Coordinates of C-alpha atoms and ligand atoms in Angstrom, one line a residue:
X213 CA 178.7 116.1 107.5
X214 CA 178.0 112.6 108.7
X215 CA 176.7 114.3 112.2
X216 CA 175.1 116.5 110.9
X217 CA 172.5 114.3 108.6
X218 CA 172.8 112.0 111.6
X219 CA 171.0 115.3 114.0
X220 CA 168.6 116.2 111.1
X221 CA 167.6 112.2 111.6
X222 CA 167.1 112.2 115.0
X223 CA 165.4 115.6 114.6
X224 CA 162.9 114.3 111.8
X225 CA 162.4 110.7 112.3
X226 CA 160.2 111.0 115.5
X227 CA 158.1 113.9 113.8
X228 CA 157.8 111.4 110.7
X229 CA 156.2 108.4 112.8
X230 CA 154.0 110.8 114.7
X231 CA 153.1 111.7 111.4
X232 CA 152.2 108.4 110.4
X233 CA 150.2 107.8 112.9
X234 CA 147.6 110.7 112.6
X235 CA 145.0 110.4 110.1
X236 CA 143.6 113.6 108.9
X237 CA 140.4 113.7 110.6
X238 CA 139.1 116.6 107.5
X239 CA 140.5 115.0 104.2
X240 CA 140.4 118.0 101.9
X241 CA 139.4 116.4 99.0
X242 CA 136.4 115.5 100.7
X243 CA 135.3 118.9 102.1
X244 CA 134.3 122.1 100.4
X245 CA 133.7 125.6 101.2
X246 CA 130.2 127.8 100.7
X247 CA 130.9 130.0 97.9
X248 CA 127.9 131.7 97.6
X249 CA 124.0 131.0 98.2
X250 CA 121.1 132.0 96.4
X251 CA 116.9 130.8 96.9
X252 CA 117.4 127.2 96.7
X253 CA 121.1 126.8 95.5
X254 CA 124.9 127.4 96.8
X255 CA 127.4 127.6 94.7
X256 CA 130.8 125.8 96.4
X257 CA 134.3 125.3 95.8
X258 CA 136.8 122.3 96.8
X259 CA 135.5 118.9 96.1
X260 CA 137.9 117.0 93.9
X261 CA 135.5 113.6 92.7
X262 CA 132.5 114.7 93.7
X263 CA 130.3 112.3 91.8
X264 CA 126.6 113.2 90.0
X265 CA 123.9 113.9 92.0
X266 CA 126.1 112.9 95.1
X267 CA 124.7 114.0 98.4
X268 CA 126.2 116.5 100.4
X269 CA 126.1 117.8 103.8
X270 CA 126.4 121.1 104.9
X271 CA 127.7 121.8 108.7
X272 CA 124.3 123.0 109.5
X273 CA 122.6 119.4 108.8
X274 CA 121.2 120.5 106.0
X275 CA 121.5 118.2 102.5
X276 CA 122.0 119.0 99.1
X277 CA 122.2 117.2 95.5
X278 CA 125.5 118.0 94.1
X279 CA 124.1 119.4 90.4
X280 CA 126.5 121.4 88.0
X281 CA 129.7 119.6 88.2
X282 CA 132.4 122.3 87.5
X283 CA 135.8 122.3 87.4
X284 CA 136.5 125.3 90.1
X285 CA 133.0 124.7 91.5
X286 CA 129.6 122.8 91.8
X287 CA 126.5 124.0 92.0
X288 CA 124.7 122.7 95.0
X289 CA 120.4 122.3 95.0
X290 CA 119.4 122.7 98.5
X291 CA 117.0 120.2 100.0
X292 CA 115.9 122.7 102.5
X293 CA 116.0 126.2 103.7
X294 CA 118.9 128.3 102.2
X295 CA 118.3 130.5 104.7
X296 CA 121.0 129.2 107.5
X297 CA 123.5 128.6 104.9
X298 CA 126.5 131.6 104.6
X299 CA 129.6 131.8 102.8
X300 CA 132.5 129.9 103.8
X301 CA 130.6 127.4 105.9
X302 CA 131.9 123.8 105.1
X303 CA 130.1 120.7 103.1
X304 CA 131.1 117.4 103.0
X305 CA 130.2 114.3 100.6
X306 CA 128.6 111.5 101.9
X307 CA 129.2 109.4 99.1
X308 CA 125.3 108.4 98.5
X309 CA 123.1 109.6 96.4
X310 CA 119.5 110.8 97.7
X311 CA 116.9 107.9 99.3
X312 CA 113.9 107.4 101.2
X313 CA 112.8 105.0 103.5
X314 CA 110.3 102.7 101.6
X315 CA 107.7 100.4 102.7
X316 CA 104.4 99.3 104.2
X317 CA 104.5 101.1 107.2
X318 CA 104.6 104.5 105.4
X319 CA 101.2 103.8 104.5
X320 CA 98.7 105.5 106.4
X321 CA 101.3 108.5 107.2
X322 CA 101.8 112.2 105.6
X323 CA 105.5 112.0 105.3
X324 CA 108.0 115.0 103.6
X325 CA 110.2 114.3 100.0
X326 CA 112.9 113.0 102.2
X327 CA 110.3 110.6 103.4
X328 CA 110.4 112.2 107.2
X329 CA 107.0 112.5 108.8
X330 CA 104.7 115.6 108.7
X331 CA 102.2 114.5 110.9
X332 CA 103.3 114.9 114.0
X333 CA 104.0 110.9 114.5
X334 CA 106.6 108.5 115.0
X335 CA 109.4 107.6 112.6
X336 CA 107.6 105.3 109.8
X337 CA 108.9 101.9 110.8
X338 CA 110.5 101.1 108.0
X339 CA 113.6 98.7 107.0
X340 CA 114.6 99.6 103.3
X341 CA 115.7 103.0 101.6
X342 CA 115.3 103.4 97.6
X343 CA 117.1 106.1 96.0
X344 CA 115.0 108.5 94.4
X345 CA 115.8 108.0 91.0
X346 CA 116.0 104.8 89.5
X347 CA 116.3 102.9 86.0
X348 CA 112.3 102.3 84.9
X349 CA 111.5 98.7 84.4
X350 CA 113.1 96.7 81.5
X351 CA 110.4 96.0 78.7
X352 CA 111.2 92.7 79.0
X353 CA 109.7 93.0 82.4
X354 CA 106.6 94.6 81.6
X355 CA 103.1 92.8 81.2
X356 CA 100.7 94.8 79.0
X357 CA 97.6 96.5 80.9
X358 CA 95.0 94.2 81.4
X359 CA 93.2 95.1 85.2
X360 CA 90.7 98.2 85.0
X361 CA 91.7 100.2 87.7
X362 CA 88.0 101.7 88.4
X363 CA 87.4 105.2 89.9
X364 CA 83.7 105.4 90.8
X365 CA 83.0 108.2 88.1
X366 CA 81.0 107.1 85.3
X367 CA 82.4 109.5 82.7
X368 CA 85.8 108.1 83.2
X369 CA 85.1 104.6 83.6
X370 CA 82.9 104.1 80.7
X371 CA 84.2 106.7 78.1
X372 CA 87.9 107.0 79.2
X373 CA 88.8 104.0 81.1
X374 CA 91.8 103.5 83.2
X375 CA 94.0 100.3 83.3
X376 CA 96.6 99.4 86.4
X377 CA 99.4 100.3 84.9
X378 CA 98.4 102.9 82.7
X379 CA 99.2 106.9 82.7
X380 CA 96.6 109.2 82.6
X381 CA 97.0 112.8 82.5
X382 CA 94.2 115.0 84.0
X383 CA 95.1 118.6 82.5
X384 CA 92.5 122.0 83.2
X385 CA 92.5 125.3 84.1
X386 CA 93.1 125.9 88.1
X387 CA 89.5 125.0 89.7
X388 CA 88.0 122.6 86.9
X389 CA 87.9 119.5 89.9
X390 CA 91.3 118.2 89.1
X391 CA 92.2 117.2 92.1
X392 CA 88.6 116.1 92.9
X393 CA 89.0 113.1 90.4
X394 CA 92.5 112.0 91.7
X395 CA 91.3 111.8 95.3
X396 CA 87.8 110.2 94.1
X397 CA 89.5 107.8 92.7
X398 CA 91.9 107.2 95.8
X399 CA 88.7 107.2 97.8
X400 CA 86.8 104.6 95.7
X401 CA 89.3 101.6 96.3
X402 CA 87.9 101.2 99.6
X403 CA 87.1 96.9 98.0
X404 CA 90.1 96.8 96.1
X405 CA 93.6 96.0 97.0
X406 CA 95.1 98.9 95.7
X407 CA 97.2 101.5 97.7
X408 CA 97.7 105.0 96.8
X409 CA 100.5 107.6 97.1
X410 CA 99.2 111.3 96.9
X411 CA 101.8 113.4 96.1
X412 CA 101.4 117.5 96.7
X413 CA 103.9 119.8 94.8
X414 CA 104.1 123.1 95.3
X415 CA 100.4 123.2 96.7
X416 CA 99.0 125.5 99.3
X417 CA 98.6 124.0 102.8
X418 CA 95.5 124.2 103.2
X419 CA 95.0 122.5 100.1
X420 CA 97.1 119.4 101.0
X421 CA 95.0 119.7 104.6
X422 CA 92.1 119.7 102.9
X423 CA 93.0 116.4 100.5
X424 CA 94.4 114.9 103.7
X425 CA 90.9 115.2 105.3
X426 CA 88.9 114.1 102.9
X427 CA 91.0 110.6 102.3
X428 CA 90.8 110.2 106.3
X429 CA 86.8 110.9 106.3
X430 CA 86.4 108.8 102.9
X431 CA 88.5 105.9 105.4
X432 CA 90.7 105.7 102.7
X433 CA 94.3 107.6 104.2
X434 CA 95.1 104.0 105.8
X435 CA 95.4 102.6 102.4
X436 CA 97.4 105.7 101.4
X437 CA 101.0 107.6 101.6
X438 CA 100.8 111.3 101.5
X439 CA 103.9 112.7 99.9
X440 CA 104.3 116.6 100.6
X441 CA 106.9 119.7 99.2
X442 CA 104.4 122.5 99.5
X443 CA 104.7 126.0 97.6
X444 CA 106.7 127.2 100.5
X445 CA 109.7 124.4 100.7
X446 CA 112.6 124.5 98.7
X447 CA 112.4 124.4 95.2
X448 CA 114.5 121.1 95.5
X449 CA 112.0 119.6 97.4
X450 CA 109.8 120.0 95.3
X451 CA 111.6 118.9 92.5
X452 CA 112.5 115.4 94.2
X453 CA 109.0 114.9 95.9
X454 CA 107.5 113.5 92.9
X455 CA 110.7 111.0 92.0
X456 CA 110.9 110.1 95.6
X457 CA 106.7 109.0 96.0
X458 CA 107.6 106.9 92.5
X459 CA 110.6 105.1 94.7
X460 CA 108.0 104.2 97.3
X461 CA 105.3 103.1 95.0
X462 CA 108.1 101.0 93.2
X463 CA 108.8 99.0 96.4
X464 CA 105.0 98.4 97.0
X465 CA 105.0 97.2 93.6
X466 CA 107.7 95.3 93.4
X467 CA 106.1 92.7 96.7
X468 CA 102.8 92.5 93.8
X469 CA 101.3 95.3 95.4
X470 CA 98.9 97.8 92.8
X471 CA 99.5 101.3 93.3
X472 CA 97.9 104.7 92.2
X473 CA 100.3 107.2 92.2
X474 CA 99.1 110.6 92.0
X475 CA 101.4 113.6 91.0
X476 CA 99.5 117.1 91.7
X477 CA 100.4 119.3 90.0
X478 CA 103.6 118.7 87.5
X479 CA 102.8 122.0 86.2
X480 CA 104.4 123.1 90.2
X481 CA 107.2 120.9 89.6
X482 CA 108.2 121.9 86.2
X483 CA 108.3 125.6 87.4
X484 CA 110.1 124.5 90.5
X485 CA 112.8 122.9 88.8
X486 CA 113.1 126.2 86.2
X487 CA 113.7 128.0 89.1
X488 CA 116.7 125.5 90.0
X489 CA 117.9 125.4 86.4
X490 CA 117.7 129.3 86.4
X491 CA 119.7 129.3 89.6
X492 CA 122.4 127.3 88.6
X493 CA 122.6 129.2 85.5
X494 CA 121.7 126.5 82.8
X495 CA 121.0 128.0 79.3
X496 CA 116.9 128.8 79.5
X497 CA 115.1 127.4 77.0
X498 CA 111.2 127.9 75.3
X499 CA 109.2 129.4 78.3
X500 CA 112.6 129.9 80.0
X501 CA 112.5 125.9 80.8
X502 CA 116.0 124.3 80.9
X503 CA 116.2 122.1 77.5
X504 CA 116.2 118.7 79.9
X505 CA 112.0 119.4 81.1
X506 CA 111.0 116.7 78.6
X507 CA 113.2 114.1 80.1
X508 CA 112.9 115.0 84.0
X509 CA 108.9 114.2 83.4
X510 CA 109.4 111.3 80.9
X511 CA 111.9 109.6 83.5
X512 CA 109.5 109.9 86.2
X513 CA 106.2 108.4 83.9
X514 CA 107.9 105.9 82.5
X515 CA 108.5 104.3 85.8
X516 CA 104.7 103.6 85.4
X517 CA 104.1 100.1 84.6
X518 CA 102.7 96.6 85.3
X519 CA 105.2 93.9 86.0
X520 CA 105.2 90.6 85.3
X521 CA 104.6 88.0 87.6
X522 CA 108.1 86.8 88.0
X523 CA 109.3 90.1 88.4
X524 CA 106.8 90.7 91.3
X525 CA 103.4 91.3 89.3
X526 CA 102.7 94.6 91.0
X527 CA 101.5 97.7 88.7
X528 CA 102.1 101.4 89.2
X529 CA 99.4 103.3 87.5
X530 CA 100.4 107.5 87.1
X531 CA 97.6 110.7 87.3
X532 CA 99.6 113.2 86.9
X533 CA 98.1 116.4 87.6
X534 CA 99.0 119.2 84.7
X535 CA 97.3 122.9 85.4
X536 CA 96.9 125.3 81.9
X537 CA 96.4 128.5 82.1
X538 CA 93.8 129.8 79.8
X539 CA 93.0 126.4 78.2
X540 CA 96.0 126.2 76.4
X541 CA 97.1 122.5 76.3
X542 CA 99.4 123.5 73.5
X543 CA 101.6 125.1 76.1
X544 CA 105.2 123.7 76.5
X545 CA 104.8 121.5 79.7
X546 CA 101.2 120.1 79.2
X547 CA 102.4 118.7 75.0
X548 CA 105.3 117.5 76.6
X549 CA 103.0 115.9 79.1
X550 CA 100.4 114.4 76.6
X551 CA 103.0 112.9 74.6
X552 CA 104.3 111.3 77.3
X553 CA 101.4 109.5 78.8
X554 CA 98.5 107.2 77.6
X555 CA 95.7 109.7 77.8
X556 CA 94.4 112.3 78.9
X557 CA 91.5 113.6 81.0
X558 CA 89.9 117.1 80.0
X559 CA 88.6 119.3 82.2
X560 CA 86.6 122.3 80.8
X561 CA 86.2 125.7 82.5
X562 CA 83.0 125.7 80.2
X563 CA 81.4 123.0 81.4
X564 CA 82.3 123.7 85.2
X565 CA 80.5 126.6 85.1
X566 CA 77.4 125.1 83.5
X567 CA 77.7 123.1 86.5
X568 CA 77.9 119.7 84.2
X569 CA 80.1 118.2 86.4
X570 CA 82.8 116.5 86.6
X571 CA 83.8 118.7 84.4
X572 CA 85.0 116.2 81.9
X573 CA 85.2 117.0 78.2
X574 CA 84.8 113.7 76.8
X575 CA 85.1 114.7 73.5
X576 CA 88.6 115.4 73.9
X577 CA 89.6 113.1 76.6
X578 CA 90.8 109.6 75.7
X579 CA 92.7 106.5 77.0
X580 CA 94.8 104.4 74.7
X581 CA 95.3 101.3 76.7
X582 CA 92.5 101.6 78.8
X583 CA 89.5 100.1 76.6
X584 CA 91.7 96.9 76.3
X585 CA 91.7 96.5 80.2
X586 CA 87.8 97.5 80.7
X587 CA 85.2 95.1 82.4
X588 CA 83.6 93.4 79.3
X589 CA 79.9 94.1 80.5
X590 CA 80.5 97.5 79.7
X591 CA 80.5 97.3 76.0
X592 CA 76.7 97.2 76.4
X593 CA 76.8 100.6 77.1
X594 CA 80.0 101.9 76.0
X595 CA 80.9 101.3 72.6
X596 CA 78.6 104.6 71.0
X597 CA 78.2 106.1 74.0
X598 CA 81.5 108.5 73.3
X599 CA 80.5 109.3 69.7
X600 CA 76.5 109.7 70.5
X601 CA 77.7 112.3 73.4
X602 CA 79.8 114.4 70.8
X603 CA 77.1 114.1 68.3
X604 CA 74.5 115.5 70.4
X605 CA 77.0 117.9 72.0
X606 CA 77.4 119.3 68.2
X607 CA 73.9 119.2 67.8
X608 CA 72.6 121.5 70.8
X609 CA 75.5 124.1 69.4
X610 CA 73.9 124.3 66.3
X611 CA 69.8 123.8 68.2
X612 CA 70.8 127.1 70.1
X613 CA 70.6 129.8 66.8
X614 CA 66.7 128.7 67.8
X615 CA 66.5 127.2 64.0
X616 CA 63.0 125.2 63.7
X617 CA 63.7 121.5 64.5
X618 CA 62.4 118.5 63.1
X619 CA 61.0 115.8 65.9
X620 CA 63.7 113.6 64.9
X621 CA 65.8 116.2 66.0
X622 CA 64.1 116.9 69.3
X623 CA 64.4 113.5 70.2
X624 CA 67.8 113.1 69.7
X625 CA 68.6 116.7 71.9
X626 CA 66.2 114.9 74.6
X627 CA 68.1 111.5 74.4
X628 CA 71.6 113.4 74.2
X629 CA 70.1 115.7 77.9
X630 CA 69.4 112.5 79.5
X631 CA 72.4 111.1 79.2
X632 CA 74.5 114.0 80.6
X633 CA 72.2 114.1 83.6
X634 CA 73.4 110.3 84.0
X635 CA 77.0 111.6 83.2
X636 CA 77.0 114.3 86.2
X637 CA 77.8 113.0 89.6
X638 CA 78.7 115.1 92.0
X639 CA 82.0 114.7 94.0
X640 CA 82.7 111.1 96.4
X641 CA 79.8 110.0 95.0
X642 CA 81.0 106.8 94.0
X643 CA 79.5 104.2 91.4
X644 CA 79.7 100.8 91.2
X645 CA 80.6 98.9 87.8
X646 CA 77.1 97.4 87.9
X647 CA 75.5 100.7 88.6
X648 CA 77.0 102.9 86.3
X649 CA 76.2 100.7 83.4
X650 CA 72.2 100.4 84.7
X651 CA 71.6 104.0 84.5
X652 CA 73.7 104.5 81.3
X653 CA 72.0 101.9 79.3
X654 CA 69.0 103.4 80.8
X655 CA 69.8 106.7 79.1
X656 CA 71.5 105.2 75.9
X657 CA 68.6 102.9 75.6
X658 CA 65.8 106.1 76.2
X659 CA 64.3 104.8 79.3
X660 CA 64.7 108.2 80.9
X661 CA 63.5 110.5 77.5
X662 CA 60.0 110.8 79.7
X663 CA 60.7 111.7 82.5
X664 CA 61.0 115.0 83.3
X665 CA 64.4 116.8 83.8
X666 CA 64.1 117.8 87.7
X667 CA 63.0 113.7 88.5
X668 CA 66.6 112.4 86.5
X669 CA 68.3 112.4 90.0
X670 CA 65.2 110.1 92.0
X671 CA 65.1 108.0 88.9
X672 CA 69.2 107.1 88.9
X673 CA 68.6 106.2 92.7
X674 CA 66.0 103.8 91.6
X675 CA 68.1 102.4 89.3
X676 CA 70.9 101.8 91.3
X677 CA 68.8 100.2 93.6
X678 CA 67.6 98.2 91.3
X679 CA 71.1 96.5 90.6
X680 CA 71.9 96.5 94.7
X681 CA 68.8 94.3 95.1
X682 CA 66.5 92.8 92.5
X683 CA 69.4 92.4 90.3
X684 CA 72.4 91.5 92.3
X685 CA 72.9 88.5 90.9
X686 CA 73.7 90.0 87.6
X687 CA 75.5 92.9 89.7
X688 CA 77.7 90.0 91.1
X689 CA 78.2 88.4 87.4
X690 CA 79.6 92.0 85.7
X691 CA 81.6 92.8 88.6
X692 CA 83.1 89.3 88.5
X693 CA 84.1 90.3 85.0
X694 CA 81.6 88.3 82.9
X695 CA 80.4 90.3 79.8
X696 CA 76.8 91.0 79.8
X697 CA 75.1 88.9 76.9
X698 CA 71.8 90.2 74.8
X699 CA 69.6 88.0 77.1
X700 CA 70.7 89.7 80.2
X701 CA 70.8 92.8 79.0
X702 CA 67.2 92.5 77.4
X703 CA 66.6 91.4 81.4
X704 CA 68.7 94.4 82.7
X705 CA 66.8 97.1 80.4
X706 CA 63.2 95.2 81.1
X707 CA 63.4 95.3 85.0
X708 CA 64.8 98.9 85.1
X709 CA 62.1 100.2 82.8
X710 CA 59.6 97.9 85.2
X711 CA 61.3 99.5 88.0
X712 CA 61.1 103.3 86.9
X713 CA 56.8 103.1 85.8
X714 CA 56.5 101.2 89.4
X715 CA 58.3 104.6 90.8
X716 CA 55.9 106.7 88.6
X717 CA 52.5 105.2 89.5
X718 CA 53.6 105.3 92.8
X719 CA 54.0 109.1 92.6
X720 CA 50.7 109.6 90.9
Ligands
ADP935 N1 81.9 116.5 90.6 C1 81.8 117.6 91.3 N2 80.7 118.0 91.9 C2 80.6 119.1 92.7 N3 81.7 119.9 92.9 C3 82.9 119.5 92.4 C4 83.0 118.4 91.6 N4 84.3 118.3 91.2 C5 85.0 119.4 91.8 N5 84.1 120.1 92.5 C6 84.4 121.3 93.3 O1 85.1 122.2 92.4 C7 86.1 122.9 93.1 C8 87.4 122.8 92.4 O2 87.9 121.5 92.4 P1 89.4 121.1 92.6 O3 89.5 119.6 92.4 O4 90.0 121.7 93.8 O5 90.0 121.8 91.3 P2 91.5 121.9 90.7 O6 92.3 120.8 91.4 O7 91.3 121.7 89.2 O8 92.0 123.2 91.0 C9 86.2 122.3 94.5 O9 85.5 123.2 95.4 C10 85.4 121.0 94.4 O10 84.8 120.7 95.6
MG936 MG1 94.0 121.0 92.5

């Protein structure tokens, strides 16, 4: 007996160092197997503490988030194309979660969701990574909204004013100028120290190609980070795109920097992350969205904020983008949306076609923070200008049954004209804050209720001149912030309507 254990030693010892001495090179617990694949997701088997939203790499190179965590499988979302994936092909964890490189020297660049560059350049040079998802600021170390963040477009900046800081939603049919009021506004911080993100979900190429040009030939793309999943990436691109631009505007903002983030459209993203949620077989809710929609957008906006100056002092001001169909903003995704942001920015079909553009419905656009941060020199002009606009708006419904009007009447229809021809401006046209209030008060105050309708737009030019050069120390004073008192506004209003007879004898 005693031989014989003493053979089965000498038999097994040497097989049980050797054994020692290997590690496993594929630790099974850390390696899983293609189950199946569908548009966007795979469906795998094997992982034993695979964490939430864990990143995972497929043998192919391409990465997924680790989603519906299941017992005898996980449900993978694909950030890529499904195409090369097949059953049985191996996946390992990486034990990160998602991140993209953040910094300064992405601006300038047109970089993918996974912050990898589109435009045929380098690697950004960049230092840090920043998950995509992360914790929104504490309140404690939030400031309120007190910068205006100005876009150059007269109906928004006096009637719907945007703070630094703020969220803003800009919601219309497809084709109302949405997206000509986001990039506007990039384009008119050419003297400001704000930088912009631009972030395309599930748009067209030639869309983004199009936005991409017109921020390079406004100057403005140098100041600006392009952020691209287009309709034909993988859903889970698109769904991250819009978390991962947040993660770089939150790094900007945390070294004090200002930032615009723009989200166009979330309507895209919403319907690219139903088609994940579908995929993975998550219960459907109303309009087949998964019951989580409200809290994927309310996690990104709320990431929208001004810091404190301890905390960095840096703001990240939202437009998201939300397209309706039909004019219904009582649809799921853009109620969900105006509950969750500060405002909103209408654009009517109506008005687009009447050619009043922007197409802004100011009646029911507003800004609840905004007004608070707004250059004081606009009350001058401001404060009525919102309810005299929807009073004359209702007035010309009822003037067009041709009823027999009073002169009072007239007046007020000719007063309510001239100021929507101030109101229209066409597209990276910008105004200054100076301007825009000269040939506002001009139509508020009835300088312009002469003139005739086809000599508005010469008259506006005169104006604006007028503050560029016979009034530019007042121009200097309102854009410094100063409000404008009744003396210099009694100036303002005398020299314009000096300026505008000048023009007029001129012509005769
Ligand atoms: N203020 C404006 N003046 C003139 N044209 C405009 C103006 N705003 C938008 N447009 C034009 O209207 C069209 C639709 O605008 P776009 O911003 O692409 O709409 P959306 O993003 O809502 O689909 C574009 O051709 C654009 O050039
Ligand atoms: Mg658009």
């Amino acid at each position: 007996m005693r031989t014989l254990s003493r053979i089965a030693e000498g038999l097994f010892d040497p097989l049980d160092t050797a054994r020692a001495r290997v590690t496993p090179e594929v630790d099974m617990a850390e390696t899983a197997r293609v189950l199946s694949v569908g548009n966007g997701v795979a469906q795998v088997s094997g992982f034993a503490g695979l964490h939430a939203n864990e990143l995972v790499r497929f043998s192919g190179g391409e990465v997924g988030i680790a989603s519906n965590l299941r017992q005898d499988r996980v449900g993978v979302i694909v950030l890529g194309d499904t195409a090369a994936l097949y059953p049985g092909q191996r996946l390992r964890r990486t034990g990160r979660v998602v991140d993209v490189p953040v910094g300064e020297a992405l601006l300038g660049r047109v970089v993918d969701a996974l912050g990898q560059p589109l435009d045929g350049g380098d690697r950004p040079d960049t230092q840090d990574r920043q998950p995509v998802e992360c914790a929104a600021p504490p309140i404690m170390h939030r400031a309120p909204v007190a910068t205006p963040l100005q876009t150059g477009i007269k109906a928004v900046d006096a009637a719907i004013p945007i703070g630094r800081g703020q969220r803003e939603l800009i919601v219309g049919d497809r084709q109302t100028g949405k997206t000509a009021i986001a990039v506007d506004t990039i384009l008119n911080q050419s003297d400001t120290d704000l930088v912009s993100i631009y972030c395309a979900i599930g748009q067209r190429g030639s869309a983004v190609a199009r936005v991409v040009q017109d921020l390079r030939e406004g100057g403005a793309l140098d100041r600006t980070i392009v952020v691209v999943a287009g309709g034909d990436d993988a859903p889970g691109l698109q769904f991250i795109a819009p978390y991962a631009a947040t993660s770089m505007a939150e790094h900007l903002m945390a070294h004090g920097r200002d930032v615009l983030v723009v989200y166009d459209d979330l309507t895209r993203h919403a319907r690219a992350y139903r088609e994940l949620s579908l995929l993975l077989r998550r219960p459907p809710g109303r309009e087949a969205y998964p019951g989580d929609i409200f809290y994927i957008h309310s996690r990104l906006l709320e990431r929208a904020t001004h810091l404190r100056k301890e905390h960095g002092g840096g703001s990240l001001t939202a437009l998201p983008v939300v397209e309706t169909q039909a004019q219904n903003i009582s649809a799921f995704i853009p109620t969900n949306l105006i509950s969750i942001t500060d405002g909103q920015i209408y654009l009517s079909p109506e008005l687009f076609e009447k050619g009043h553009l922007p197409a802004i419905d100011i009646g029911t656009s507003v800004s609840r923070v905004g007004g608070k941060a707004q250059l004081p020199a606009y009350r001058a002009v401001a404060a009525d200008l919102r309810l005299m606009y929807s009073q004359f708006e209702e007035l010309e419904s009822f003037a067009r049954f041709g009823t027999q009007l009073d002169k009072e009447t007239r007046a007020k229809l000719t007063r309510g004209q001239r100021v929507r021809a101030m109101l229209t401006q066409a597209e990276k046209d910008h105004m200054t804050v100076p301007e825009q209030i000269a040939v506002l008060l001009a139509a508020t105050e009835g300088l312009l209720d002469d003139l005739a309708p086809d000599s508005l737009d010469e008259a506006a030019n005169t104006l604006r001149a007028v503050m560029r050069h016979r009034l530019s120390d007042m121009s200097n004073d309102i854009a410094a912030g100063k409000p404008l008192t009744d003396k210099a506004r009694a100036r303002m209003q005398d020299t314009l309507r000096d300026a505008l007879a000048e023009e007029r004898n001129g012509d005769a």
